[in-house]
XYZ file of C-alpha atoms in Angstrom:
730
model
C 29.647 17.076 8.729
C 30.932 13.565 8.022
C 34.304 14.372 9.603
C 32.416 15.477 12.732
C 30.427 12.228 12.761
C 33.608 10.186 12.348
C 35.384 12.109 15.106
C 32.499 11.728 17.572
C 32.144 7.996 16.935
C 35.866 7.255 17.108
C 36.216 9.230 20.350
C 33.299 7.402 21.986
C 33.161 3.937 20.385
C 31.944 2.089 23.483
C 29.036 4.472 24.066
C 28.116 4.226 20.379
C 27.979 0.423 20.537
C 26.046 0.480 23.830
C 23.494 2.884 22.321
C 22.928 0.480 19.420
C 22.507 -2.492 21.758
C 19.999 -0.623 23.953
C 18.035 0.448 20.862
C 17.992 -3.145 19.571
C 16.709 -4.592 22.857
C 14.056 -1.894 23.283
C 12.746 -2.085 19.707
C 12.753 -5.882 19.402
C 11.097 -6.323 22.816
C 8.259 -3.887 22.130
C 7.661 -4.253 18.365
C 4.298 -5.722 17.327
C 4.189 -8.951 15.330
C 4.217 -8.453 11.572
C 1.017 -9.800 9.978
C 0.916 -11.389 6.561
C -1.733 -11.234 3.857
C -1.754 -13.398 0.751
C -5.145 -12.245 -0.578
C -4.553 -10.570 -3.964
C -7.674 -8.402 -3.623
C -6.216 -6.769 -0.512
C -3.496 -5.241 -2.706
C -6.021 -2.985 -4.487
C -7.714 0.208 -3.250
C -11.502 0.215 -2.888
C -11.979 2.441 -5.946
C -11.408 -0.446 -8.374
C -14.401 -2.281 -9.847
C -13.400 -5.745 -8.634
C -13.237 -4.491 -5.031
C -16.564 -2.659 -5.367
C -18.061 -5.914 -6.666
C -16.659 -7.847 -3.681
C -18.142 -5.296 -1.271
C -21.516 -5.505 -3.018
C -21.429 -9.309 -2.861
C -20.892 -9.204 0.920
C -23.868 -6.847 1.385
C -26.272 -8.415 -1.104
C -25.358 -12.056 -0.546
C -23.854 -12.299 2.942
C -24.473 -16.038 3.026
C -23.285 -16.638 -0.543
C -21.055 -19.648 -0.826
C -17.498 -18.795 -1.862
C -15.151 -21.724 -1.277
C -11.863 -20.919 0.467
C -10.685 -24.523 0.269
C -11.406 -27.342 -2.189
C -10.855 -31.020 -1.431
C -10.344 -32.748 -4.779
C -11.052 -36.516 -4.823
C -10.046 -39.138 -7.377
C -9.486 -42.885 -7.275
C -5.967 -44.070 -6.481
C -5.966 -46.056 -9.748
C -7.173 -43.054 -11.800
C -10.361 -44.820 -12.977
C -13.907 -43.412 -12.890
C -15.439 -42.970 -9.443
C -17.732 -45.834 -8.437
C -20.988 -45.574 -6.498
C -19.091 -46.724 -3.385
C -16.502 -43.989 -3.920
C -19.227 -41.362 -4.130
C -20.722 -42.636 -0.852
C -17.296 -42.329 0.760
C -16.967 -38.742 -0.474
C -20.426 -37.872 0.886
C -19.513 -39.397 4.275
C -16.190 -37.550 4.403
C -17.893 -34.262 3.514
C -20.436 -34.692 6.333
C -17.848 -35.726 8.921
C -15.564 -32.855 7.928
C -18.388 -30.376 8.515
C -19.192 -31.957 11.887
C -15.657 -31.247 13.145
C -16.447 -27.492 13.499
C -12.931 -26.421 12.559
C -12.045 -22.810 13.384
C -12.842 -20.379 10.496
C -14.877 -23.047 8.665
C -18.502 -21.984 8.119
C -19.824 -24.554 5.640
C -18.686 -27.825 4.091
C -20.762 -28.905 1.080
C -20.382 -31.393 -1.796
C -19.152 -30.068 -5.125
C -19.909 -31.185 -8.667
C -18.203 -34.198 -10.287
C -16.126 -33.668 -13.412
C -17.590 -34.459 -16.839
C -15.364 -37.524 -17.228
C -16.501 -38.891 -13.829
C -12.944 -39.246 -12.501
C -13.010 -36.323 -10.056
C -15.349 -34.814 -7.513
C -15.010 -32.087 -4.916
C -15.863 -31.027 -1.384
C -16.142 -27.260 -1.010
C -15.253 -25.461 2.227
C -16.393 -21.916 2.987
C -14.463 -19.833 5.538
C -15.047 -16.469 7.180
C -14.573 -13.938 4.352
C -13.440 -11.246 6.816
C -10.213 -13.158 7.412
C -9.447 -14.027 3.776
C -5.709 -14.279 3.225
C -4.902 -14.095 6.942
C -2.614 -16.589 8.734
C -5.528 -18.028 10.757
C -7.087 -19.360 7.548
C -3.789 -20.964 6.578
C -3.874 -22.642 10.014
C -7.415 -23.830 9.313
C -6.280 -25.232 5.963
C -3.569 -27.231 7.735
C -6.180 -28.801 10.040
C -8.498 -29.446 7.085
C -5.746 -31.091 5.071
C -4.787 -33.395 7.931
C -8.395 -34.261 8.783
C -9.585 -34.958 5.238
C -6.601 -37.239 4.589
C -7.312 -39.070 7.850
C -10.981 -39.513 6.917
C -9.996 -40.853 3.482
C -7.834 -43.645 4.890
C -9.266 -47.146 4.228
C -10.944 -46.056 0.975
C -9.865 -46.284 -2.653
C -9.717 -42.515 -2.838
C -6.865 -40.047 -3.045
C -7.553 -36.504 -1.811
C -5.679 -33.226 -2.126
C -6.595 -29.853 -0.614
C -6.441 -26.734 -2.765
C -8.139 -23.351 -2.910
C -7.027 -19.944 -1.592
C -6.616 -21.006 2.064
C -4.512 -24.028 1.096
C -2.465 -21.825 -1.226
C -1.828 -19.441 1.675
C -0.628 -22.399 3.774
C 1.689 -23.700 1.040
C 2.915 -20.198 0.315
C 3.719 -19.765 4.005
C 5.666 -23.028 4.133
C 7.478 -22.223 0.896
C 8.355 -18.775 2.191
C 9.915 -20.175 5.374
C 12.006 -22.628 3.357
C 12.977 -19.907 0.908
C 13.964 -17.501 3.688
C 16.177 -20.159 5.278
C 17.920 -20.934 1.979
C 18.317 -17.248 1.141
C 19.667 -16.488 4.635
C 22.209 -19.313 4.517
C 23.240 -18.518 0.938
C 23.659 -14.811 1.712
C 25.723 -15.572 4.839
C 28.047 -17.971 3.008
C 28.555 -15.708 -0.025
C 29.420 -12.645 2.059
C 31.711 -14.603 4.392
C 33.629 -16.419 1.648
C 33.978 -13.317 -0.551
C 35.270 -11.144 2.289
C 37.722 -13.874 3.309
C 39.056 -13.983 -0.263
C 39.320 -10.191 -0.499
C 40.872 -9.415 2.886
C 42.126 -12.826 4.131
C 41.002 -11.711 7.595
C 38.384 -13.765 9.529
C 37.522 -10.978 12.009
C 36.799 -8.568 9.173
C 34.797 -11.211 7.276
C 32.498 -11.964 10.231
C 32.126 -8.353 11.407
C 29.567 -7.162 8.812
C 27.469 -10.303 9.321
C 27.302 -9.693 13.079
C 26.654 -5.950 12.877
C 24.118 -6.270 10.046
C 22.357 -8.994 12.052
C 21.874 -6.395 14.802
C 20.727 -3.855 12.227
C 18.255 -6.386 10.800
C 16.638 -6.915 14.201
C 16.168 -3.164 14.653
C 14.933 -2.657 11.079
C 12.360 -5.469 11.354
C 11.036 -3.990 14.579
C 10.706 -0.514 13.059
C 9.027 -1.994 9.972
C 6.488 -3.769 12.186
C 5.776 -0.453 13.946
C 5.336 1.355 10.612
C 3.123 -1.414 9.202
C 0.796 -1.208 12.198
C 0.881 2.592 12.499
C 0.017 3.262 8.848
C -2.196 0.169 8.393
C -0.077 -1.198 5.548
C -0.452 -4.611 3.951
C 2.228 -7.190 4.799
C 3.280 -10.048 2.547
C 5.528 -13.015 3.267
C 7.770 -12.288 0.257
C 8.927 -9.020 1.899
C 10.929 -10.920 4.540
C 13.008 -12.672 1.883
C 13.696 -9.399 0.087
C 14.595 -7.676 3.372
C 17.247 -10.273 4.182
C 18.987 -9.640 0.884
C 18.652 -5.845 1.019
C 20.004 -5.570 4.559
C 22.964 -7.874 4.099
C 23.708 -6.894 0.502
C 23.481 -3.118 0.914
C 25.029 -3.265 4.407
C 28.044 -5.143 3.073
C 28.352 -2.609 0.240
C 28.604 0.297 2.690
C 30.978 -1.727 4.866
C 33.245 -2.278 1.862
C 33.120 1.399 0.828
C 34.359 2.300 4.310
C 36.918 -0.489 4.787
C 38.672 0.047 1.453
C 39.129 3.721 2.308
C 40.195 2.900 5.887
C 42.849 0.526 4.543
C 44.010 3.189 2.091
C 44.447 5.720 4.901
C 46.424 3.203 7.002
C 48.722 2.607 4.040
C 49.167 6.384 3.781
C 50.583 6.385 7.316
C 47.573 7.673 9.287
C 47.322 6.721 12.960
C 44.524 4.057 13.191
C 41.841 6.221 14.804
C 42.626 9.159 12.533
C 42.498 6.758 9.575
C 38.898 5.902 10.449
C 37.972 9.568 10.900
C 39.481 10.355 7.494
C 37.728 7.339 5.938
C 34.315 8.501 7.206
C 35.088 12.071 6.114
C 36.147 10.938 2.631
C 33.528 8.325 1.810
C 30.685 9.429 4.117
C 29.018 11.717 1.595
C 29.200 9.078 -1.130
C 27.619 6.473 1.193
C 24.937 8.911 2.368
C 24.127 9.988 -1.193
C 24.020 6.386 -2.400
C 21.722 5.428 0.483
C 19.621 8.536 -0.114
C 19.050 7.527 -3.741
C 17.940 4.053 -2.625
C 15.708 5.381 0.162
C 13.974 7.934 -2.060
C 13.447 5.383 -4.818
C 11.886 2.954 -2.362
C 9.705 5.679 -0.842
C 8.410 6.430 -4.347
C 6.542 3.120 -4.016
C 4.152 4.918 -1.642
C 2.652 6.355 -4.834
C 1.811 2.828 -5.990
C -1.822 1.757 -6.005
C -0.902 -1.815 -4.992
C -0.894 -2.564 -1.272
C 1.990 -5.021 -1.713
C 4.271 -2.332 -3.151
C 2.968 0.366 -0.793
C 4.166 -1.743 2.143
C 7.404 -2.778 0.471
C 8.502 0.819 -0.190
C 8.533 2.108 3.409
C 9.833 -1.247 4.708
C 12.866 -1.221 2.435
C 13.425 2.510 3.005
C 13.498 1.908 6.778
C 15.930 -0.990 6.311
C 18.334 1.098 4.200
C 18.073 4.092 6.572
C 19.056 1.961 9.558
C 21.850 0.391 7.492
C 23.148 3.844 6.524
C 23.231 5.033 10.139
C 25.025 1.832 11.131
C 27.542 2.311 8.309
C 28.435 5.783 9.564
C 28.388 5.041 13.311
C 28.280 1.409 14.468
C 30.826 -0.034 12.027
C 33.373 2.818 12.484
C 32.995 2.468 16.268
C 33.643 -1.286 16.234
C 36.541 -1.021 13.770
C 38.166 1.843 15.712
C 38.073 -0.305 18.850
C 39.724 -3.253 17.117
C 42.154 -1.179 15.051
C 44.476 -2.696 12.413
C 44.121 -6.080 14.146
C 40.888 -6.374 12.188
C 43.071 -7.411 9.210
C 44.761 -10.232 11.196
C 46.460 -12.521 10.204
C 46.951 -10.954 6.764
C 49.809 -8.481 6.288
C 48.754 -7.345 2.819
C 46.941 -4.296 4.193
C 50.357 -2.765 5.021
C 51.601 -2.596 1.426
C 50.327 -1.776 -2.018
C 49.590 -4.840 -4.241
C 51.683 -5.278 -7.381
C 48.982 -6.399 -9.815
C 47.674 -3.503 -11.923
C 44.479 -4.884 -13.457
C 42.307 -1.915 -12.582
C 45.121 0.472 -13.468
C 45.209 -1.125 -16.929
C 41.436 -0.747 -17.272
C 41.774 2.877 -16.245
C 44.447 3.507 -18.881
C 42.192 1.920 -21.497
C 39.357 4.302 -20.623
C 41.807 7.238 -20.636
C 43.156 6.397 -24.117
C 39.873 5.479 -25.818
C 36.901 7.000 -23.922
C 34.718 7.244 -27.051
C 35.265 3.611 -28.021
C 34.648 2.500 -24.426
C 31.414 4.508 -24.179
C 30.089 3.280 -27.554
C 30.997 -0.392 -26.941
C 29.485 -0.532 -23.443
C 26.433 1.452 -24.609
C 25.831 -0.935 -27.523
C 25.968 -3.940 -25.179
C 23.282 -2.357 -23.001
C 21.203 -1.357 -26.026
C 21.373 -4.840 -27.554
C 20.195 -6.485 -24.345
C 17.384 -3.907 -24.064
C 15.800 -5.240 -27.277
C 14.442 -8.166 -25.256
C 11.974 -5.816 -23.547
C 9.887 -5.823 -26.737
C 8.753 -9.359 -25.895
C 7.773 -8.650 -22.272
C 4.506 -10.159 -21.015
C 3.072 -10.104 -17.498
C 1.497 -12.926 -15.502
C -0.757 -12.266 -12.521
C -0.995 -15.596 -10.700
C 0.752 -14.496 -7.506
C -0.107 -17.723 -5.683
C 1.580 -20.094 -8.141
C 4.357 -17.586 -8.681
C 5.265 -17.578 -5.003
C 5.611 -21.349 -4.539
C 6.804 -24.400 -6.485
C 4.353 -26.184 -8.814
C 4.862 -29.343 -6.743
C 3.015 -27.885 -3.724
C -0.306 -29.658 -3.095
C -2.504 -26.609 -3.717
C -0.753 -26.005 -7.055
C -1.267 -29.651 -8.052
C -4.986 -29.255 -7.257
C -5.139 -26.083 -9.358
C -3.534 -27.840 -12.339
C -5.708 -30.952 -12.032
C -8.901 -28.894 -11.749
C -8.035 -27.022 -14.929
C -7.777 -30.366 -16.739
C -10.800 -31.991 -15.120
C -13.189 -29.031 -15.262
C -13.538 -25.931 -17.428
C -10.342 -23.912 -17.111
C -12.286 -21.010 -15.618
C -14.542 -23.117 -13.390
C -12.191 -22.953 -10.404
C -12.526 -19.158 -10.272
C -15.715 -18.013 -12.063
C -16.473 -14.378 -12.801
C -19.533 -12.786 -11.212
C -21.563 -9.978 -12.747
C -23.694 -8.210 -10.142
C -26.660 -6.366 -11.634
C -28.188 -3.858 -9.181
C -31.189 -1.564 -9.273
C -30.143 2.086 -9.479
C -33.250 3.380 -7.651
C -33.541 0.721 -4.939
C -36.609 -0.890 -6.508
C -36.856 -4.595 -7.345
C -35.250 -5.674 -10.611
C -37.337 -6.647 -13.632
C -36.645 -10.385 -13.807
C -37.960 -10.619 -17.360
C -34.704 -9.025 -18.569
C -32.449 -11.644 -16.962
C -32.444 -14.245 -19.740
C -31.575 -11.750 -22.457
C -28.840 -10.219 -20.288
C -27.348 -13.646 -19.528
C -27.383 -14.493 -23.253
C -25.446 -11.314 -24.074
C -22.867 -12.139 -21.404
C -22.602 -15.712 -22.662
C -21.993 -14.521 -26.227
C -18.843 -12.596 -25.261
C -15.687 -13.972 -26.863
C -13.829 -16.109 -24.298
C -16.924 -16.971 -22.193
C -17.841 -20.647 -21.807
C -21.217 -20.064 -20.126
C -23.272 -17.447 -18.317
C -26.359 -17.877 -16.142
C -28.322 -16.033 -13.488
C -27.425 -17.737 -10.208
C -29.273 -15.898 -7.454
C -31.170 -12.753 -6.475
C -30.926 -11.134 -3.053
C -33.956 -11.216 -0.744
C -34.960 -7.629 -1.638
C -34.813 -8.406 -5.327
C -32.492 -5.432 -5.928
C -29.319 -7.310 -6.908
C -28.860 -10.322 -9.179
C -25.714 -12.451 -9.461
C -24.831 -13.745 -12.934
C -22.125 -16.440 -12.891
C -19.880 -16.199 -15.949
C -17.470 -19.072 -16.560
C -14.533 -18.179 -18.773
C -12.796 -20.575 -21.145
C -9.418 -19.766 -19.626
C -7.695 -20.067 -16.252
C -8.313 -16.915 -14.219
C -4.767 -15.500 -14.215
C -3.960 -15.914 -17.929
C -3.725 -13.023 -20.368
C -6.646 -14.494 -22.333
C -8.853 -14.537 -19.216
C -7.904 -10.953 -18.341
C -8.685 -9.813 -21.883
C -11.959 -11.755 -21.807
C -13.064 -10.221 -18.504
C -12.399 -6.798 -20.011
C -14.855 -7.653 -22.797
C -17.323 -8.993 -20.205
C -17.124 -5.654 -18.395
C -17.817 -3.733 -21.601
C -20.930 -5.804 -22.364
C -22.076 -5.894 -18.716
C -22.004 -2.094 -18.501
C -23.250 -1.278 -21.994
C -26.128 -3.808 -22.052
C -27.306 -3.430 -18.464
C -31.132 -2.956 -18.525
C -32.465 0.560 -17.996
C -32.388 1.623 -14.362
C -29.633 -0.804 -13.420
C -25.853 -0.757 -13.059
C -23.399 -3.643 -13.254
C -20.210 -4.524 -11.402
C -17.894 -7.365 -12.470
C -16.067 -9.309 -9.766
C -14.031 -12.488 -9.375
C -10.328 -13.312 -9.642
C -9.950 -12.427 -13.330
C -11.538 -9.058 -12.602
C -9.075 -8.557 -9.732
C -6.167 -9.407 -12.033
C -7.548 -6.997 -14.631
C -7.514 -4.219 -12.030
C -4.033 -5.190 -10.846
C -2.888 -4.842 -14.467
C -4.411 -1.350 -14.577
C -2.793 -0.479 -11.245
C 0.645 -1.654 -12.381
C 0.385 0.420 -15.564
C -0.489 3.402 -13.365
C 2.613 2.700 -11.300
C 4.782 2.624 -14.432
C 3.555 6.105 -15.327
C 3.878 7.464 -11.767
C 6.541 5.662 -9.727
C 9.172 5.412 -12.467
C 9.436 9.130 -13.339
C 9.093 10.282 -9.708
C 11.874 7.945 -8.565
C 14.091 9.041 -11.478
C 13.550 12.744 -10.774
C 14.296 12.352 -7.069
C 17.459 10.338 -7.752
C 18.555 13.020 -10.224
C 18.009 15.634 -7.516
C 20.279 13.728 -5.131
C 22.918 13.365 -7.838
C 22.694 17.074 -8.567
C 23.157 17.982 -4.897
C 26.078 15.583 -4.498
C 27.882 16.584 -7.684
C 26.849 20.279 -7.709
C 25.999 19.746 -11.376
C 23.005 19.934 -13.688
C 24.597 18.037 -16.575
C 25.981 14.901 -14.870
C 22.660 13.705 -13.339
C 21.076 13.541 -16.810
C 23.587 11.187 -18.383
C 23.988 9.212 -15.153
C 20.250 8.509 -14.880
C 20.119 7.801 -18.636
C 22.888 5.219 -18.237
C 21.029 3.587 -15.354
C 17.873 3.579 -17.480
C 19.810 1.707 -20.169
C 20.905 -0.742 -17.471
C 17.265 -1.290 -16.530
C 16.316 -1.967 -20.146
C 19.215 -4.402 -20.531
C 18.188 -6.210 -17.352
C 14.518 -6.558 -18.301
C 15.489 -7.661 -21.807
C 17.846 -10.362 -20.527
C 15.201 -11.565 -18.047
C 12.599 -11.850 -20.828
C 15.011 -13.874 -22.978
C 15.974 -16.202 -20.118
C 12.535 -16.908 -18.611
C 10.017 -16.311 -21.409
C 11.986 -17.386 -24.464
C 14.461 -19.948 -23.080
C 12.377 -21.461 -20.259
C 8.953 -21.008 -21.822
C 7.290 -19.014 -19.031
C 3.999 -17.476 -20.149
C 5.180 -14.165 -18.723
C 7.097 -12.511 -15.900
C 5.454 -11.760 -12.545
C 3.486 -8.547 -12.941
C 5.308 -6.496 -10.270
C 8.789 -7.507 -11.435
C 9.514 -4.462 -13.662
C 8.574 -2.058 -10.824
C 10.751 -3.867 -8.278
C 13.568 -4.314 -10.779
C 13.455 -0.656 -11.782
C 13.788 0.469 -8.201
C 16.532 -1.986 -7.263
C 18.552 -1.587 -10.448
C 18.098 2.182 -10.727
C 18.491 2.954 -7.025
C 21.123 0.446 -5.957
C 22.853 0.572 -9.336
C 23.215 4.325 -8.824
C 25.338 3.537 -5.729
C 28.216 2.434 -7.916
C 27.884 5.387 -10.257
C 27.936 7.687 -7.230
C 31.025 6.021 -5.767
C 32.855 6.148 -9.108
C 31.878 9.708 -10.021
C 32.680 10.955 -6.496
C 36.161 9.433 -6.772
C 36.549 10.875 -10.278
C 35.756 14.326 -8.912
C 38.222 13.792 -6.086
C 40.961 12.924 -8.584
C 40.077 15.968 -10.720
C 40.362 18.185 -7.661
C 43.915 16.928 -7.298
C 44.707 18.743 -10.572
C 44.213 15.956 -13.137
C 42.529 16.526 -16.507
C 39.162 14.768 -17.109
C 40.608 11.723 -18.888
C 43.347 11.125 -16.347
C 40.841 11.651 -13.511
C 38.600 8.951 -15.035
C 41.579 6.623 -15.302
C 42.620 7.159 -11.686
C 39.024 6.855 -10.455
C 38.707 3.459 -12.091
C 42.120 2.482 -10.736
C 41.201 3.253 -7.126
C 37.391 2.895 -6.913
C 37.328 -0.086 -9.270
C 38.272 -2.700 -6.644
C 35.583 -1.396 -4.280
C 32.900 -1.383 -6.977
C 33.935 -4.846 -8.181
C 33.886 -6.368 -4.698
C 30.645 -4.628 -3.670
C 28.930 -5.395 -6.971
C 29.896 -9.048 -6.852
C 28.682 -9.492 -3.258
C 25.404 -7.647 -3.820
C 24.683 -9.465 -7.099
C 25.522 -12.825 -5.509
C 23.335 -12.166 -2.468
C 20.360 -11.279 -4.674
C 21.061 -14.403 -6.716
C 20.421 -16.462 -3.548
C 16.732 -15.591 -4.007
C 16.766 -18.093 -6.857
C 17.180 -20.817 -4.208
C 13.648 -20.147 -2.905
C 12.159 -22.482 -5.500
C 9.330 -20.253 -6.736
C 8.880 -18.212 -9.896
C 8.506 -14.817 -8.217
C 11.748 -14.922 -6.218
C 13.639 -16.810 -8.944
C 12.795 -14.173 -11.540
C 13.426 -11.372 -9.058
C 16.726 -12.881 -7.914
C 18.032 -13.269 -11.466
C 16.815 -9.874 -12.663
C 18.163 -7.839 -9.761
C 21.493 -9.695 -9.546
C 21.981 -9.335 -13.319
C 21.034 -5.654 -13.135
C 23.485 -4.993 -10.318
C 26.240 -6.824 -12.195
C 25.520 -4.626 -15.232
C 25.520 -1.512 -13.019
C 28.835 -2.410 -11.380
C 30.809 -4.008 -14.198
C 29.485 -2.172 -17.273
C 28.025 1.183 -16.231
C 30.199 2.223 -13.278
C 33.468 0.855 -14.645
C 33.182 1.773 -18.315
C 30.114 3.698 -19.467
C 29.981 6.402 -16.770
C 33.713 7.232 -16.451
C 34.233 7.208 -20.234
C 31.258 9.547 -20.789
C 32.502 11.859 -18.040
C 35.970 11.868 -19.595
C 34.482 12.739 -23.002
C 32.248 15.535 -21.691
C 35.120 16.926 -19.618
C 34.657 20.011 -17.428
C 31.198 20.612 -18.927
C 29.956 17.569 -16.977
C 30.132 19.685 -13.811
C 28.255 22.723 -15.177
C 27.169 25.138 -13.702
C 29.423 24.370 -10.728
C 33.147 23.741 -10.740
C 33.307 20.763 -8.406
C 36.137 19.215 -10.426
C 38.474 22.221 -10.196
C 41.776 21.770 -8.352
C 42.028 22.704 -4.690
C 43.925 25.965 -4.179
C 46.638 26.562 -1.615
C 44.152 27.501 1.094
C 42.261 24.253 0.692
C 39.361 25.758 -1.264
C 38.374 25.300 -4.878
C 36.484 27.211 -7.492
C 33.586 24.828 -7.041
C 33.619 24.570 -3.261
C 34.582 21.594 -1.150
C 32.742 18.371 -0.537
C 32.731 15.512 1.873
C 34.403 13.273 -0.655
C 37.055 15.768 -1.675
C 40.226 16.569 0.244
C 39.792 18.194 3.614
C 41.155 21.666 4.144
C 43.672 23.082 6.572
C 45.615 21.088 9.125
C 43.131 18.237 9.029
C 43.618 17.593 5.316
C 44.556 13.991 4.576
C 46.923 13.021 1.818
C 45.622 11.145 -1.201
C 47.586 7.942 -1.686
C 47.000 6.088 -4.933
C 46.922 2.318 -5.068
C 49.083 1.391 -8.065
C 47.605 -2.076 -8.332
C 44.027 -1.213 -7.666
C 43.117 -4.679 -6.531
C 41.810 -5.768 -3.148
C 44.638 -7.109 -1.008
């Protein structure tokens, strides 16, 4: 099949390129705009208690005041607020409300802090648009207006709250995307120039993947709208890295084999056909593993991950198709001139670094397997200290952003939980009015819960069927202590609800509690499903039942090593309270799926060498000798491109960038180069049971295990295997 694809593309390169250009124009011109949502509650399905509580609040207390923005005032000299200062704040609050800013429904004064140094103005916005870009726009107007109104006074004002956080998150995301884009571009360009010493070849993947990115973004926007998925600004940053990183990987897989075929004496167009025929199945299988792993995120209960899964799967699918059609078409048009001005593509390099590594694996496979396995196991011990943090807002932007400064100052000036109190909604089960005589006792029981600072009955709806009890925790809403405390509040709220009533617990800590539950569900569901599907792909590619088990086990070790190293770096060394809650899920999928790419490439080459008549140990040696340079180059570029996410300046992308880049480096330079080939050499022919995919090709071009797209072709079209004695990129 892959030879047929290569032949068709090479015969009609112009039409292939034109088809891609037409598709790009049509999709980009007609694709809907991609919305963004930064409201954490929108990530959860309606079956969770915190979401049920939010729905009840909207019905029972439609005019309840829930601030979306908070203007925090203090004197410029840090002293206590004077009577004149308080008059200024009252005037500013009134004038701000009179401006009738879009989305703003109410502007009311807030309470001063106990030490008298701070006071607030609270702004309520339309709850239907919580987390939407229009509220971020409103926050921008509010921030500008309140600062303008404060001029000429002794006051300093900062705007915080969820709408201001959405605005700062948006700005931070744009800056982060720009830095990530530039960093990715530079890393790929410089690395390819070093490897090939050919400017045309270095720029080609950046240009073609740019076209692919435009098409992928358009298709993602269509899918997001069609299936009513949640969008989040962090996805754009991840998409940039996935498209350029994975796209460059597939480009390298193809170009290394194309160069090998040219060195073997193939005519340029036939060299490309043979390259696609040889490496096409490995690329397709590698992409298939990534796509299936990403699609497993559809099983997630979190809207953020549900949207990320299909988006990344679409991006990789488009990249795969481009790798098998667009890039071969462009390269076949240019021919060997793509390597200009370098001449090194015409001859085999003299350095034998990868050949030496291959001989080491051949001589001591057991020692190599044990040593590399122990390294992975030792790093995995760090997972024992893993803790999660759920503050997505502060995790997705620097602490220096104004809304984050407000959040920190409010925690110091007021009760840590005052900025985001918990609400317990007590409702009549039969629709009759509640017995108000039970309220005081119920509030006392809620207030006595460990971790609660205070609890009081705040309001009753006009029908008297629902009461709102405001519970202020001792801890900031996103901390582990607050999440544990709200769990205890739920237990008491449900168990001690008066007869004939039922209770629902809402608020940010309750949302984080449910997110924690949802993530644990995803660990139990997404992880095993993704692993099983990747094993299925490996089994189909390798025609083996045995190999997929130790390959997926090795990748699992790589995941443990990556999470352990990330815990040691960020929690232990840098003192973070925990890692962002969705990091293990994302890391698992990236490290397991993309890390499997390198195992697939190495094991496919090992099988190819075995089919040339080599014993298992020699086949492992030759596989490392020839596939090693490709894995090293691809692994370095992909790890470096993910590392650019650390330039974004926020905890979420910094942790994600380090974890995924470290995981890919482990997958490329430990698993694929040492652990996997040494294990395969040790297991020998049994690794391919029940098939015989490693058996030598007979005189007619067949083998006892059948042929494959990565093995030698049969008949007149069979291409000669030429081994690179140096094994290094030239």
